[in-house]
PDB file of C-alpha atoms and ligand atoms in Angstrom:
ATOM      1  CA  UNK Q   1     103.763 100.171  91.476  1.00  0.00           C
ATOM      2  CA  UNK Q   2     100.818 100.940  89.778  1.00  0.00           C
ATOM      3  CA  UNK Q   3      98.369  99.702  86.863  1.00  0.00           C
ATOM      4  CA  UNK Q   4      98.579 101.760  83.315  1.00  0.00           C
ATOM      5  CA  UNK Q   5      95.030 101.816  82.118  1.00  0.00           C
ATOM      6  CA  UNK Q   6      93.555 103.323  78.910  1.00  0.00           C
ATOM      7  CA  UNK Q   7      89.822 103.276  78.650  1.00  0.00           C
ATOM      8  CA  UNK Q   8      89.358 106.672  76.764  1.00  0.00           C
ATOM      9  CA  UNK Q   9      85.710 108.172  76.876  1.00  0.00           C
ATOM     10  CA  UNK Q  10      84.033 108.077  73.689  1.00  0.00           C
ATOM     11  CA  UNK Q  11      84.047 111.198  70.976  1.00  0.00           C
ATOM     12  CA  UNK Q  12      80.498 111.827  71.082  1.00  0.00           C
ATOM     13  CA  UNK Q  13      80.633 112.766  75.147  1.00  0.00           C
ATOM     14  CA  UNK Q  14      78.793 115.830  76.201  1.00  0.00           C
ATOM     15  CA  UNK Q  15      80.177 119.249  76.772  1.00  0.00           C
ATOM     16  CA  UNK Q  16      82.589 119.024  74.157  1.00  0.00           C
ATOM     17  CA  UNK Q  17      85.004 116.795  77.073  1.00  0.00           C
ATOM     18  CA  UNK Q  18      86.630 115.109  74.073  1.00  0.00           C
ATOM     19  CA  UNK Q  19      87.185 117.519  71.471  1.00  0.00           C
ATOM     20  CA  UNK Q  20      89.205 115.922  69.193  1.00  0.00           C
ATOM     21  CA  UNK Q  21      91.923 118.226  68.687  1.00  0.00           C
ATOM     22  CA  UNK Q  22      95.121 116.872  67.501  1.00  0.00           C
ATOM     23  CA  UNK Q  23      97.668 117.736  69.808  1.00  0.00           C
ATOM     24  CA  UNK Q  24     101.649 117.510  69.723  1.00  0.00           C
ATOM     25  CA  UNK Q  25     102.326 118.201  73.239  1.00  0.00           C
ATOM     26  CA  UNK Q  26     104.519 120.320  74.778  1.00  0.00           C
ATOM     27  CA  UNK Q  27     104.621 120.780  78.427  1.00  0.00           C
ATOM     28  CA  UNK Q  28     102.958 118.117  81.255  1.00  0.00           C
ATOM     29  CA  UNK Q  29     100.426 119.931  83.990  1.00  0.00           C
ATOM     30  CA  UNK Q  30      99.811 118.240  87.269  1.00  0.00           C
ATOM     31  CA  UNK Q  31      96.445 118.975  88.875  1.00  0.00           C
ATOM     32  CA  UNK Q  32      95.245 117.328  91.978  1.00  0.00           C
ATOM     33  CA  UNK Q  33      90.871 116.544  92.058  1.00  0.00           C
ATOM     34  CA  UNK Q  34      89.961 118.607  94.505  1.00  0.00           C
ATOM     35  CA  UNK Q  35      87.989 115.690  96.020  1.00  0.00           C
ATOM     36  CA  UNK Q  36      89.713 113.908  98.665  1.00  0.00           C
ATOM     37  CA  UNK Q  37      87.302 111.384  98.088  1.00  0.00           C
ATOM     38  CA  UNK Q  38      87.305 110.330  94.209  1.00  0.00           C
ATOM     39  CA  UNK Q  39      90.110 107.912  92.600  1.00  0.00           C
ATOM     40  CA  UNK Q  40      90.974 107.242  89.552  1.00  0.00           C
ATOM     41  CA  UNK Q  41      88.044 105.098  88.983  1.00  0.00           C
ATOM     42  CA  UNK Q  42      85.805 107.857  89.973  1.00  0.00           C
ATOM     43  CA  UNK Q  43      87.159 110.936  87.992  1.00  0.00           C
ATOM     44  CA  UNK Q  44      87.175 108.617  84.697  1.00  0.00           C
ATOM     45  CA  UNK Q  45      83.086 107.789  85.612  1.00  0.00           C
ATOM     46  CA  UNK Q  46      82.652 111.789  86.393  1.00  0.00           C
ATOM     47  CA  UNK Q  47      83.719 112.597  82.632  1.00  0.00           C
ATOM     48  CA  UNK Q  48      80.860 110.307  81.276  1.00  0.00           C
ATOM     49  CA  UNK Q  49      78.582 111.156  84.149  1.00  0.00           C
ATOM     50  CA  UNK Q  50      75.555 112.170  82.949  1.00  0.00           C
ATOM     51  CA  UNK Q  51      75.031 115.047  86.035  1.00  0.00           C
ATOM     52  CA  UNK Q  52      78.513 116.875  84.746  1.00  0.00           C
ATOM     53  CA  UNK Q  53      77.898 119.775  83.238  1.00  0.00           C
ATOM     54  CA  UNK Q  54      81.086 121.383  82.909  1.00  0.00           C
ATOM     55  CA  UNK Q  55      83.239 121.340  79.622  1.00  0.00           C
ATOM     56  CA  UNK Q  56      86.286 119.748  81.624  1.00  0.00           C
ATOM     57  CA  UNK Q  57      88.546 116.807  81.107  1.00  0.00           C
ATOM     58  CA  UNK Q  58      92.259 115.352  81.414  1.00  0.00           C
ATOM     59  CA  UNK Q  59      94.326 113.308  80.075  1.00  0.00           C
ATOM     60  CA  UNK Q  60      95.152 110.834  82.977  1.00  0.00           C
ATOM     61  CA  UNK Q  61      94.184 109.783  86.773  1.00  0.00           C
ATOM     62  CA  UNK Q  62      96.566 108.604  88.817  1.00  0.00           C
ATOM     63  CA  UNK Q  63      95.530 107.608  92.520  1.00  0.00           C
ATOM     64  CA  UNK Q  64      97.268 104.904  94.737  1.00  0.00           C
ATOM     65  CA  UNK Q  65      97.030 101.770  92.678  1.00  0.00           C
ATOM     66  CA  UNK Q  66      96.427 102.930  89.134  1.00  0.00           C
ATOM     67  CA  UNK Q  67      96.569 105.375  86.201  1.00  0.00           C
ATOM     68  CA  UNK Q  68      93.497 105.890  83.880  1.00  0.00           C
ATOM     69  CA  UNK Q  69      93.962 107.226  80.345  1.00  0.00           C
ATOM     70  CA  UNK Q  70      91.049 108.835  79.766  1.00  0.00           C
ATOM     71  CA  UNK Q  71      92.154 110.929  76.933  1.00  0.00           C
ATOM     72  CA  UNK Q  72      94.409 110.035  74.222  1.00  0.00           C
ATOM     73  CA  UNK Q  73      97.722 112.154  75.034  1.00  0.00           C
ATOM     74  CA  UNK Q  74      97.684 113.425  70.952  1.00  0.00           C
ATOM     75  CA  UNK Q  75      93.768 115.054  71.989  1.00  0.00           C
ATOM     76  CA  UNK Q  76      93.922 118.373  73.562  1.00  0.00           C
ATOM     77  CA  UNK Q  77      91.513 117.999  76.955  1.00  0.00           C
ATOM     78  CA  UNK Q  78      89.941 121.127  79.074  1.00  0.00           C
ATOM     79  CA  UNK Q  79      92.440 121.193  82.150  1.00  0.00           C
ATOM     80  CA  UNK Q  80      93.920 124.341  82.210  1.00  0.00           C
ATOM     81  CA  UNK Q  81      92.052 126.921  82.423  1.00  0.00           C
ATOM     82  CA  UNK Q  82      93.772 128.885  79.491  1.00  0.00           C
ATOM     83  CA  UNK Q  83      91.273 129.531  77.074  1.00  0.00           C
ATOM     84  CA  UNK Q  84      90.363 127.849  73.901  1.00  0.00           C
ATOM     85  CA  UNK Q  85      93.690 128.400  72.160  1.00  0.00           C
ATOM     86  CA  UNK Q  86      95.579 128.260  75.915  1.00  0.00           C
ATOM     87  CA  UNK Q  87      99.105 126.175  75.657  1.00  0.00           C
ATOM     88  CA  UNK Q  88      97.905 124.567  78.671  1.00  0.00           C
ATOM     89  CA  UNK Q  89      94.838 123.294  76.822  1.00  0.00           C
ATOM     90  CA  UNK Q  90      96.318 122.942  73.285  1.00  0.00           C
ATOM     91  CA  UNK Q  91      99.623 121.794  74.200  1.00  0.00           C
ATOM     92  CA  UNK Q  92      99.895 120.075  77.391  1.00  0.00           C
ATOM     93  CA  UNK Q  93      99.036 116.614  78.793  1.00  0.00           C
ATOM     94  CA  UNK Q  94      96.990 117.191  81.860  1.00  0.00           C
ATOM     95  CA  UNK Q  95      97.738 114.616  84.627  1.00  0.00           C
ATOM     96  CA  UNK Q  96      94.992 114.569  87.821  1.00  0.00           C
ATOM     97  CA  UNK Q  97      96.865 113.333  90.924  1.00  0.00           C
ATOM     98  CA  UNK Q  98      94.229 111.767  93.340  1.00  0.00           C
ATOM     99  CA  UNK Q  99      93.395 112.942  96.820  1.00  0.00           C
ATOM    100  CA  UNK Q 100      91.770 110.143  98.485  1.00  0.00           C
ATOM    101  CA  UNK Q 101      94.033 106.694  99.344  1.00  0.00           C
ATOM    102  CA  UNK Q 102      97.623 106.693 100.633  1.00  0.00           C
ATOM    103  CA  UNK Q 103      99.159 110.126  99.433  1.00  0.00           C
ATOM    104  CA  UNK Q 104     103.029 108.850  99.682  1.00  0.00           C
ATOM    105  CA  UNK Q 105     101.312 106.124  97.056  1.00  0.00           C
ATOM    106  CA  UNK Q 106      99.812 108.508  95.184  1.00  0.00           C
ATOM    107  CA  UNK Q 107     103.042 110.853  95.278  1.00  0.00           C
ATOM    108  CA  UNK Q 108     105.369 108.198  93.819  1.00  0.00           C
ATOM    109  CA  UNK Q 109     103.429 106.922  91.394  1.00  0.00           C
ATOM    110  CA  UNK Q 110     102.554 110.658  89.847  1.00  0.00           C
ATOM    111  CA  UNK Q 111     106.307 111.387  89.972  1.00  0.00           C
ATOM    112  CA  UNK Q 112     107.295 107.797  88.310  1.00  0.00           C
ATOM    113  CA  UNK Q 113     104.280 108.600  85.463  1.00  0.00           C
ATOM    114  CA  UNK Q 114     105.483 112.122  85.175  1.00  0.00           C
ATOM    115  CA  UNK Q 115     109.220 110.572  84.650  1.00  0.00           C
ATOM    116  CA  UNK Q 116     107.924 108.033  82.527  1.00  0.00           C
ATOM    117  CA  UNK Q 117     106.758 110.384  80.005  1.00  0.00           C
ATOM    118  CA  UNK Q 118     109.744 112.691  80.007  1.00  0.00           C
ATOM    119  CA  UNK Q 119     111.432 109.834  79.179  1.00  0.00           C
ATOM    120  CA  UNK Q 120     110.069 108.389  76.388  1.00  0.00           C
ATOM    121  CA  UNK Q 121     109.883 111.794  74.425  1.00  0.00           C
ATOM    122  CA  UNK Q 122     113.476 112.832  75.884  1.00  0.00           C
ATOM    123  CA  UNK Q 123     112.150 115.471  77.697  1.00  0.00           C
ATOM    124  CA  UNK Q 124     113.560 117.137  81.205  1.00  0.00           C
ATOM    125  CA  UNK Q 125     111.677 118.178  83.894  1.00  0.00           C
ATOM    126  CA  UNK Q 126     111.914 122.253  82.951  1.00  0.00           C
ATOM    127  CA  UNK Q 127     108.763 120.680  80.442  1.00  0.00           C
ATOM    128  CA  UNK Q 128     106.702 120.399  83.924  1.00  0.00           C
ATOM    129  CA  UNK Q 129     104.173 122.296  84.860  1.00  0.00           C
ATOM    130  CA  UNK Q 130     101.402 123.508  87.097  1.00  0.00           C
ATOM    131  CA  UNK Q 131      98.171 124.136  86.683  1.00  0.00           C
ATOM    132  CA  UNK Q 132      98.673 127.424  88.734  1.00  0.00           C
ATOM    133  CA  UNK Q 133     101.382 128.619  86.239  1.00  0.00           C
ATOM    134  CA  UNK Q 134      98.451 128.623  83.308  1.00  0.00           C
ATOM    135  CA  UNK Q 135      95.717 130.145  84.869  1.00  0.00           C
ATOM    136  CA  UNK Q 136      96.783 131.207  88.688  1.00  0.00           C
ATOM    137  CA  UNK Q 137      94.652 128.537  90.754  1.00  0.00           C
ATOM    138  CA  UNK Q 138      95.682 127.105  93.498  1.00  0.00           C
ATOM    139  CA  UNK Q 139      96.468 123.303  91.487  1.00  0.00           C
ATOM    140  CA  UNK Q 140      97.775 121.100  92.150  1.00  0.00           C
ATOM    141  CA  UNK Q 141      96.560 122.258  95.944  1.00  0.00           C
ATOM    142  CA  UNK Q 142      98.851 119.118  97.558  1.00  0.00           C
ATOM    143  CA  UNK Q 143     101.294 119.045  95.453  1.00  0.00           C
ATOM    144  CA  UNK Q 144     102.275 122.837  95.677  1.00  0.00           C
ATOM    145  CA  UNK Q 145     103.831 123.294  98.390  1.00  0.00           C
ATOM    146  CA  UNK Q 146     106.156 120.587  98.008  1.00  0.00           C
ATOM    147  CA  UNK Q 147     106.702 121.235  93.767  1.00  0.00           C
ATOM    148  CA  UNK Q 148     110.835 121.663  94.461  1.00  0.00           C
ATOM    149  CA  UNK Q 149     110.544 118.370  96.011  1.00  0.00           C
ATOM    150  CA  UNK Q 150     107.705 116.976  93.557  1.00  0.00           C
ATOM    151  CA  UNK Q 151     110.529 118.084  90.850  1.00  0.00           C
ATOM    152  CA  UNK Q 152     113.761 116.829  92.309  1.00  0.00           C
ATOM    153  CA  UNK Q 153     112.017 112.831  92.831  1.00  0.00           C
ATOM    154  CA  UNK Q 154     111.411 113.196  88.836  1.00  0.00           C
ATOM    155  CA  UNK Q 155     114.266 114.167  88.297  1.00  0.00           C
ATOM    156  CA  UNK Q 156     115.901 111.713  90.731  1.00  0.00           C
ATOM    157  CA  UNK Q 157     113.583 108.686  88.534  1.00  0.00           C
ATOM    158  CA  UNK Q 158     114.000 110.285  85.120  1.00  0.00           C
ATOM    159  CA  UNK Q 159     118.117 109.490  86.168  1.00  0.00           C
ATOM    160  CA  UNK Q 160     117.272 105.813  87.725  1.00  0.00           C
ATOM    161  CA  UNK Q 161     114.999 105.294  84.294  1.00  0.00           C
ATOM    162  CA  UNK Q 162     118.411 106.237  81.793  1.00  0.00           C
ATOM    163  CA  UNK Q 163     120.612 103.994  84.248  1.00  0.00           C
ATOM    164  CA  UNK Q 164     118.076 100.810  83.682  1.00  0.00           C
ATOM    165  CA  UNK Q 165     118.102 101.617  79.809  1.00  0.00           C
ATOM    166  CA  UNK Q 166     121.945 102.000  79.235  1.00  0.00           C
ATOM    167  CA  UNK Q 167     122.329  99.150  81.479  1.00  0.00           C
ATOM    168  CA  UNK Q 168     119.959  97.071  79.104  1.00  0.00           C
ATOM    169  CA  UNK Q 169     121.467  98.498  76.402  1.00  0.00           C
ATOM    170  CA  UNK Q 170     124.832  97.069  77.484  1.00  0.00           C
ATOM    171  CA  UNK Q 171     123.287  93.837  78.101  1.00  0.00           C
ATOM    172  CA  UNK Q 172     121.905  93.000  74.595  1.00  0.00           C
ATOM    173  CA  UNK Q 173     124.554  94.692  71.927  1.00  0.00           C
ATOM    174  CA  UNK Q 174     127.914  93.346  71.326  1.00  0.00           C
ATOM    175  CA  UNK Q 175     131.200  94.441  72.817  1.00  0.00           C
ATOM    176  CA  UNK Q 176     132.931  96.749  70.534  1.00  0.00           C
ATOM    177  CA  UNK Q 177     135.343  93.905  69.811  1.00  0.00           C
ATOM    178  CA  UNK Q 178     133.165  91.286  69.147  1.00  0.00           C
ATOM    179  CA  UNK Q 179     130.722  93.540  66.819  1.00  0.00           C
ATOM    180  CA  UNK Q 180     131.851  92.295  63.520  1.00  0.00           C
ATOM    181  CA  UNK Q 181     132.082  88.532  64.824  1.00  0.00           C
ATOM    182  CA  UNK Q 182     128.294  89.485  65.959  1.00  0.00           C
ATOM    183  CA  UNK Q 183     127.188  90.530  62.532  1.00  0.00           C
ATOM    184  CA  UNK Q 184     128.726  87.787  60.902  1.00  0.00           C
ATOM    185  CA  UNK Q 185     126.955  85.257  63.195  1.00  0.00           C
ATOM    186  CA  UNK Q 186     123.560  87.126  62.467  1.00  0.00           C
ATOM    187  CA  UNK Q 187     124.262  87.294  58.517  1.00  0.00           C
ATOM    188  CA  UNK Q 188     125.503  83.800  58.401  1.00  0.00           C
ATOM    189  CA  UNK Q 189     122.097  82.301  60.277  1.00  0.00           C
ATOM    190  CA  UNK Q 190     124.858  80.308  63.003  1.00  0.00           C
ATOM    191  CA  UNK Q 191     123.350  82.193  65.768  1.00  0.00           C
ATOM    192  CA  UNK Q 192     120.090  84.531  66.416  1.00  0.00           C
ATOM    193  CA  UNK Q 193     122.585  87.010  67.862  1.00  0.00           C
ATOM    194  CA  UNK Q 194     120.494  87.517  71.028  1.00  0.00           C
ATOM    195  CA  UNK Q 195     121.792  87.750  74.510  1.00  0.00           C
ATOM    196  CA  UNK Q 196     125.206  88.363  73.535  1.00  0.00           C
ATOM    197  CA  UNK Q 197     126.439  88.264  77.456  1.00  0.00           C
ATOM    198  CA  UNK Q 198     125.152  85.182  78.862  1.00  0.00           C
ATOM    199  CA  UNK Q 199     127.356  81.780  78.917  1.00  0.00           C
ATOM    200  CA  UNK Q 200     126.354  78.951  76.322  1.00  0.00           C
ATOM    201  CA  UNK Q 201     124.895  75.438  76.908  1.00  0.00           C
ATOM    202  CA  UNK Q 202     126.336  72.275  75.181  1.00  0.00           C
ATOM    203  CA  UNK Q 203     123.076  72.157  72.938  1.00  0.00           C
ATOM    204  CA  UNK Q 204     123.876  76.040  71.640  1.00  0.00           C
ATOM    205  CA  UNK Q 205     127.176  74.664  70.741  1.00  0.00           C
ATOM    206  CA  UNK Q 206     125.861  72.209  69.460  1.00  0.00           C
ATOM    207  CA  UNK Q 207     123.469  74.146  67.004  1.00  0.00           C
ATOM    208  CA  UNK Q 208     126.285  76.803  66.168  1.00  0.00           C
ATOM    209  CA  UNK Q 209     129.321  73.940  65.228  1.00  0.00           C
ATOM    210  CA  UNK Q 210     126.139  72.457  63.464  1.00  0.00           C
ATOM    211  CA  UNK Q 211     125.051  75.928  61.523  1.00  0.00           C
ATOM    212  CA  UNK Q 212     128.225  76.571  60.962  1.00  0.00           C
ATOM    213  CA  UNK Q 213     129.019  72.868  58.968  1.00  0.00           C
ATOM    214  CA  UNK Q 214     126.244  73.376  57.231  1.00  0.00           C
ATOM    215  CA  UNK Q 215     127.579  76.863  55.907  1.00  0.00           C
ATOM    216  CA  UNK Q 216     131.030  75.116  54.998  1.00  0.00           C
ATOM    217  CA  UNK Q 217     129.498  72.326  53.087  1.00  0.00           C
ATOM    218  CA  UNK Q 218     127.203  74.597  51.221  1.00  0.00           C
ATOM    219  CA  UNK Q 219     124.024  72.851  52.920  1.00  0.00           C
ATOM    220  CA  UNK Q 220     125.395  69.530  51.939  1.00  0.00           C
TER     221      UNK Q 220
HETATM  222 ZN1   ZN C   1      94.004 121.700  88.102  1.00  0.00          ZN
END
């Protein structure tokens, strides 16, 4: 697994790399560097690098141990190649998949990130895209000629993601018949309501019986 690190570069960077524009994104665009020998590190120090000179940027860099923020993902960033008023640029949360380090690393991780952000704005993976499919170049170059199979592990986590949730889910709300007894418990101050599976100690018992006396007898 990896790290999830923001550490966005500031507003007032050169070349216009952090313009500023609200964004409500649409679509995700993988890229890959282009520099088998950069990670994530290294493409966040490249937008504040004083030698770049080109109006480019991202949103995140994902290598084999962590992802970078770089950009917030409500900022449109210069990834794809679109124009100035480009959906790619405008619309889309531009995600730089690292060449150098372990590449199966750097594989899963992109595809658990990519799923990871599907997710949480309920999202499928027909919101996935290329940078090719904006402006024709050949990006993400490693990821390409594997996309179906890029596509299919998202999918494949997006699922494994849902599972974990509904199986949460399951784990901390009531059984339909014990809902009302749940509320009461809650409204009544005998129990937090929390962890409505797990087994009971003699000192929970305790506390409830105790609660609960203390409800009967009006505080008393
Ligand atoms: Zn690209």
């Amino acid at each position: 697994m990896y790290k999830y690190i923001i550490d966005h570069i500031p507003k007032t960077t050169p070349c216009n790399r952090r313009p500023g524009t609200n964004m409500e994104p649409e679509t995700i665009t993988l890229h890959n560097t282009g520099n088998p020998n950069s990670n994530a590190k290294g493409e966040r120090g490249w937008l504040t690098n004083g030698f770049n000179k080109r109006t480019a940027s991202f949103h995140i860099a994902i290598d084999e141990n962590e992802a970078i923020e770089c950009l917030p993902l409500n900022e449109a960033a210069w990834h794809a190649g679109d124009g100035a008023n480009g959906p790619g640029n405008r619309k889309s949360i531009g995600i730089e998949a690292c060449e150098s380090g372990d590449q199966v690393k750097v594989w899963k991780n992109a595809v658990h990130l990519v799923a990871k952000l599907l997710y949480e704005r309920g999202w499928g993976t027909d919101r996935v895209r290329t940078h090719q499919s904006w402006s024709g170049k050949n990006c993400p170059r490693l990821i390409l000629p594997k996309w179906k199979e890029f596509i299919q592990d998202i999918e494949k986590q997006l699922k494994e993601l849902q599972q974990s949730d509904e199986k949460e889910k399951a784990r901390s709300e009531a059984s339909s018949w014990a809902v009302e007894a749940h509320k009461w418990v809650k409204e009544k101050g005998i129990s937090d309501g929390t962890n409505p599976k797990d087994s009971v100690t003699r000192e929970q018992v305790w506390v409830m019986l105790y609660n609960f006396f203390k409800l009967v007898r009006g505080g008393k």
